[in-house]
Amino acid sequence: MRSIRIIPCLDVDEGRVVKGVNFVDLRDAGDPVELASVYNSQGADEIVFLDITASSDSRETLHEVVRRTAEEIFIPFTVGGGIRSVEDARQILRLGADKVSLNTAAVIRPDLISDVAKEFGNQCVVVAVDSRRSDKTSCGFEVFTHGGREETGLSLLDWVREVVEKGAGEILLTSMDRDGTKDGFDIQMLKLVSEEVSVPLIASGGAGTLKDMVDGALLGNADALLAASIFHFGELTVSEVKKELLKAGLTVRGA
């Protein structure tokens, strides 16, 4: 039986956590290490850090965030943004991260997924997929890269099949249409992907209420539920979400 995980996501820009709507209009949400420590104490199962600018000048800042986080928290955490090579992945893992997340670089060079998986194991490789509704693909959803700025023409279902074949251990699926809106996860998109692949699926984009979290697991078949603003701005706590999932009859990690 699936054991649902709750994963706060911290989008990091120049050493600060930020959150926007539909990938734009960012506002400051605090210090990443302090927030990670709070979520650790609330019972989060994992943390995801995404360097949303991933420019060369922010790389050292992110490395320092990873190093400090590894000293502060005792739950697994994933780091993504700007990882373009096996060596980039090695640096992040050596600093204390448990997994790396690949996105744009994997679309540009899919064999990067295989290379990282062969070096560190499939369990270390999360492929993040940013997708939105589109009439350009047969499945109705298109993959975007570069922080959602560039369309690829790739069908979402074709791409998730390929990343699993290449060695992805998990898929972090973000609905760009729902990101930051608090309108709920895109259940249709989640169901399509969950029926297509066998690796764990992390739902991202749109969580605003306890019901949204339950729906993501029950209706969307997600193995993990990722959220940002509802946690960062104190609207919900990790423990509240876990209690609601238990009430819905779901098995919950650590509960």
Tab-separated table of C-alpha atoms in Angstrom, residues 13-197:
chain	number	residue	atom	x	y	z
A	13	ASP	CA	16.613	32.801	-5.439
A	14	GLU	CA	19.899	34.407	-4.326
A	15	GLY	CA	19.786	32.622	-0.981
A	16	ARG	CA	16.161	33.442	-0.114
A	17	VAL	CA	12.957	31.422	-0.462
A	18	VAL	CA	10.487	33.011	-2.881
A	19	LYS	CA	7.022	32.098	-4.110
A	20	GLY	CA	4.943	33.356	-7.004
A	21	VAL	CA	1.888	32.533	-9.094
A	22	ASN	CA	2.183	30.707	-12.446
A	23	PHE	CA	5.984	30.975	-12.123
A	24	VAL	CA	5.979	34.824	-11.923
A	25	ASP	CA	5.365	37.670	-9.418
A	26	LEU	CA	7.757	36.308	-6.811
A	27	ARG	CA	7.669	37.418	-3.182
A	28	ASP	CA	10.062	36.719	-0.321
A	29	ALA	CA	9.145	33.836	2.004
A	30	GLY	CA	12.178	33.645	4.293
A	31	ASP	CA	15.505	31.954	4.959
A	32	PRO	CA	15.690	28.485	3.395
A	33	VAL	CA	17.558	26.768	6.216
A	34	GLU	CA	15.271	28.226	8.887
A	35	LEU	CA	12.183	27.115	6.945
A	36	ALA	CA	13.620	23.642	6.361
A	37	SER	CA	14.243	23.329	10.100
A	38	VAL	CA	10.634	24.317	10.859
A	39	TYR	CA	9.312	21.713	8.421
A	40	ASN	CA	11.627	19.102	9.878
A	41	SER	CA	10.121	19.737	13.326
A	42	GLN	CA	6.562	19.701	11.879
A	43	GLY	CA	7.059	16.174	10.593
A	44	ALA	CA	7.725	16.754	6.897
A	45	ASP	CA	8.918	13.597	5.180
A	46	GLU	CA	11.273	15.333	2.771
A	47	ILE	CA	12.254	18.811	1.585
A	48	VAL	CA	12.828	19.971	-1.989
A	49	PHE	CA	15.081	22.944	-2.769
A	50	LEU	CA	14.893	24.392	-6.275
A	51	ASP	CA	17.373	27.035	-7.380
A	52	ILE	CA	15.029	28.904	-9.681
A	53	THR	CA	17.650	31.147	-11.238
A	54	ALA	CA	20.493	28.610	-11.325
A	55	SER	CA	22.909	31.230	-12.614
A	56	SER	CA	26.607	30.839	-12.005
A	57	ASP	CA	26.658	33.614	-9.392
A	58	SER	CA	23.940	31.912	-7.340
A	59	ARG	CA	25.579	28.492	-7.412
A	60	GLU	CA	27.877	29.072	-4.453
A	61	THR	CA	24.966	30.555	-2.510
A	62	LEU	CA	22.948	27.386	-3.097
A	63	HIS	CA	25.896	25.215	-2.105
A	64	GLU	CA	26.056	27.048	1.209
A	65	VAL	CA	22.305	26.524	1.698
A	66	VAL	CA	22.723	22.783	1.060
A	67	ARG	CA	25.668	22.547	3.436
A	68	ARG	CA	23.842	24.376	6.245
A	69	THR	CA	20.655	22.387	5.679
A	70	ALA	CA	22.480	19.069	5.953
A	71	GLU	CA	23.744	20.168	9.372
A	72	GLU	CA	20.297	21.261	10.564
A	73	ILE	CA	17.760	18.679	9.453
A	74	PHE	CA	17.479	14.916	9.678
A	75	ILE	CA	15.064	14.113	6.845
A	76	PRO	CA	15.931	13.492	3.181
A	77	PHE	CA	16.158	16.500	0.910
A	78	THR	CA	16.369	16.980	-2.831
A	79	VAL	CA	18.152	19.790	-4.656
A	80	GLY	CA	17.455	20.929	-8.212
A	81	GLY	CA	18.231	23.797	-10.536
A	82	GLY	CA	21.231	24.117	-12.801
A	83	ILE	CA	22.445	20.523	-12.448
A	84	ARG	CA	23.854	19.893	-15.902
A	85	SER	CA	26.408	17.126	-15.367
A	86	VAL	CA	27.333	14.149	-13.222
A	87	GLU	CA	29.910	16.369	-11.523
A	88	ASP	CA	27.241	18.949	-10.628
A	89	ALA	CA	25.181	16.151	-9.089
A	90	ARG	CA	28.211	14.807	-7.219
A	91	GLN	CA	28.876	18.208	-5.649
A	92	ILE	CA	25.293	18.540	-4.391
A	93	LEU	CA	25.225	14.994	-2.986
A	94	ARG	CA	28.613	15.431	-1.299
A	95	LEU	CA	27.329	18.551	0.426
A	96	GLY	CA	24.611	16.460	2.054
A	97	ALA	CA	21.634	16.253	-0.276
A	98	ASP	CA	19.991	12.858	-0.669
A	99	LYS	CA	18.675	13.323	-4.214
A	100	VAL	CA	19.136	15.616	-7.176
A	101	SER	CA	16.372	16.951	-9.386
A	102	LEU	CA	16.920	17.286	-13.132
A	103	ASN	CA	14.666	19.348	-15.382
A	104	THR	CA	15.810	21.519	-18.295
A	105	ALA	CA	19.190	19.799	-18.656
A	106	ALA	CA	17.443	16.427	-18.914
A	107	VAL	CA	15.249	17.641	-21.776
A	108	ILE	CA	18.285	19.028	-23.576
A	109	ARG	CA	20.283	15.825	-23.010
A	110	PRO	CA	18.127	12.901	-21.833
A	111	ASP	CA	21.184	10.681	-21.351
A	112	LEU	CA	22.084	12.876	-18.370
A	113	ILE	CA	19.364	10.974	-16.468
A	114	SER	CA	21.054	7.658	-17.288
A	115	ASP	CA	24.505	9.003	-16.450
A	116	VAL	CA	23.465	10.265	-13.007
A	117	ALA	CA	21.424	7.126	-12.265
A	118	LYS	CA	24.351	4.841	-13.175
A	119	GLU	CA	26.730	6.843	-11.001
A	120	PHE	CA	24.571	7.290	-7.882
A	121	GLY	CA	21.560	4.984	-8.273
A	122	ASN	CA	18.009	5.546	-9.516
A	123	GLN	CA	16.872	6.410	-5.982
A	124	CYS	CA	18.949	9.609	-6.166
A	125	VAL	CA	17.403	10.844	-9.415
A	126	VAL	CA	14.220	12.916	-9.441
A	127	VAL	CA	13.116	14.278	-12.805
A	128	ALA	CA	11.073	17.462	-12.421
A	129	VAL	CA	8.565	18.078	-15.202
A	130	ASP	CA	6.855	21.440	-15.718
A	131	SER	CA	3.771	21.032	-17.880
A	132	ARG	CA	0.679	22.912	-18.929
A	133	ARG	CA	-2.428	22.238	-20.984
A	134	SER	CA	-1.852	22.513	-24.711
A	135	ASP	CA	-3.579	21.531	-27.926
A	136	LYS	CA	-0.173	20.950	-29.540
A	137	THR	CA	0.209	17.437	-28.113
A	138	SER	CA	-1.906	14.316	-28.399
A	139	CYS	CA	-2.264	13.950	-24.617
A	140	GLY	CA	-3.290	17.591	-24.106
A	141	PHE	CA	-0.266	18.572	-22.008
A	142	GLU	CA	3.079	20.016	-23.138
A	143	VAL	CA	6.439	20.031	-21.348
A	144	PHE	CA	8.163	23.379	-20.720
A	145	THR	CA	11.751	24.156	-19.717
A	146	HIS	CA	13.856	27.041	-18.371
A	147	GLY	CA	11.596	27.728	-15.420
A	148	GLY	CA	8.479	27.435	-17.560
A	149	ARG	CA	9.634	30.037	-20.059
A	150	GLU	CA	10.305	27.836	-23.095
A	151	GLU	CA	7.895	25.443	-24.788
A	152	THR	CA	9.376	22.202	-26.085
A	153	GLY	CA	6.583	20.670	-28.157
A	154	LEU	CA	7.132	17.499	-26.114
A	155	SER	CA	4.093	15.467	-25.131
A	156	LEU	CA	3.959	15.048	-21.359
A	157	LEU	CA	3.215	11.327	-21.584
A	158	ASP	CA	5.984	10.674	-24.120
A	159	TRP	CA	8.444	12.501	-21.904
A	160	VAL	CA	7.567	10.762	-18.616
A	161	ARG	CA	7.841	7.377	-20.339
A	162	GLU	CA	11.296	8.324	-21.608
A	163	VAL	CA	12.606	9.620	-18.282
A	164	VAL	CA	11.602	6.390	-16.533
A	165	GLU	CA	13.305	4.337	-19.252
A	166	LYS	CA	16.417	6.465	-18.748
A	167	GLY	CA	16.516	5.725	-15.020
A	168	ALA	CA	14.479	8.322	-13.137
A	169	GLY	CA	13.572	7.074	-9.678
A	170	GLU	CA	10.776	9.609	-9.166
A	171	ILE	CA	8.848	12.227	-11.131
A	172	LEU	CA	8.061	15.642	-9.666
A	173	LEU	CA	5.159	16.847	-11.795
A	174	THR	CA	4.249	20.535	-11.635
A	175	SER	CA	1.143	21.980	-13.230
A	176	MET	CA	2.160	25.403	-14.504
A	177	ASP	CA	-1.514	26.292	-14.889
A	178	ARG	CA	-2.130	25.689	-11.179
A	179	ASP	CA	1.197	26.825	-9.706
A	180	GLY	CA	0.572	29.215	-6.811
A	181	THR	CA	-3.130	29.596	-7.611
A	182	LYS	CA	-4.427	27.453	-4.694
A	183	ASP	CA	-7.080	26.097	-7.072
A	184	GLY	CA	-6.096	22.487	-6.356
A	185	PHE	CA	-3.808	20.035	-8.097
A	186	ASP	CA	-4.486	19.233	-11.760
A	187	ILE	CA	-6.094	15.861	-11.099
A	188	GLN	CA	-6.473	14.972	-14.774
A	189	MET	CA	-2.761	15.491	-15.410
A	190	LEU	CA	-1.765	13.498	-12.328
A	191	LYS	CA	-4.013	10.583	-13.243
A	192	LEU	CA	-2.671	10.450	-16.796
A	193	VAL	CA	0.911	10.253	-15.590
A	194	SER	CA	0.224	7.874	-12.692
A	195	GLU	CA	-1.380	5.421	-15.120
A	196	GLU	CA	1.584	5.704	-17.486
A	197	VAL	CA	4.570	5.123	-15.188
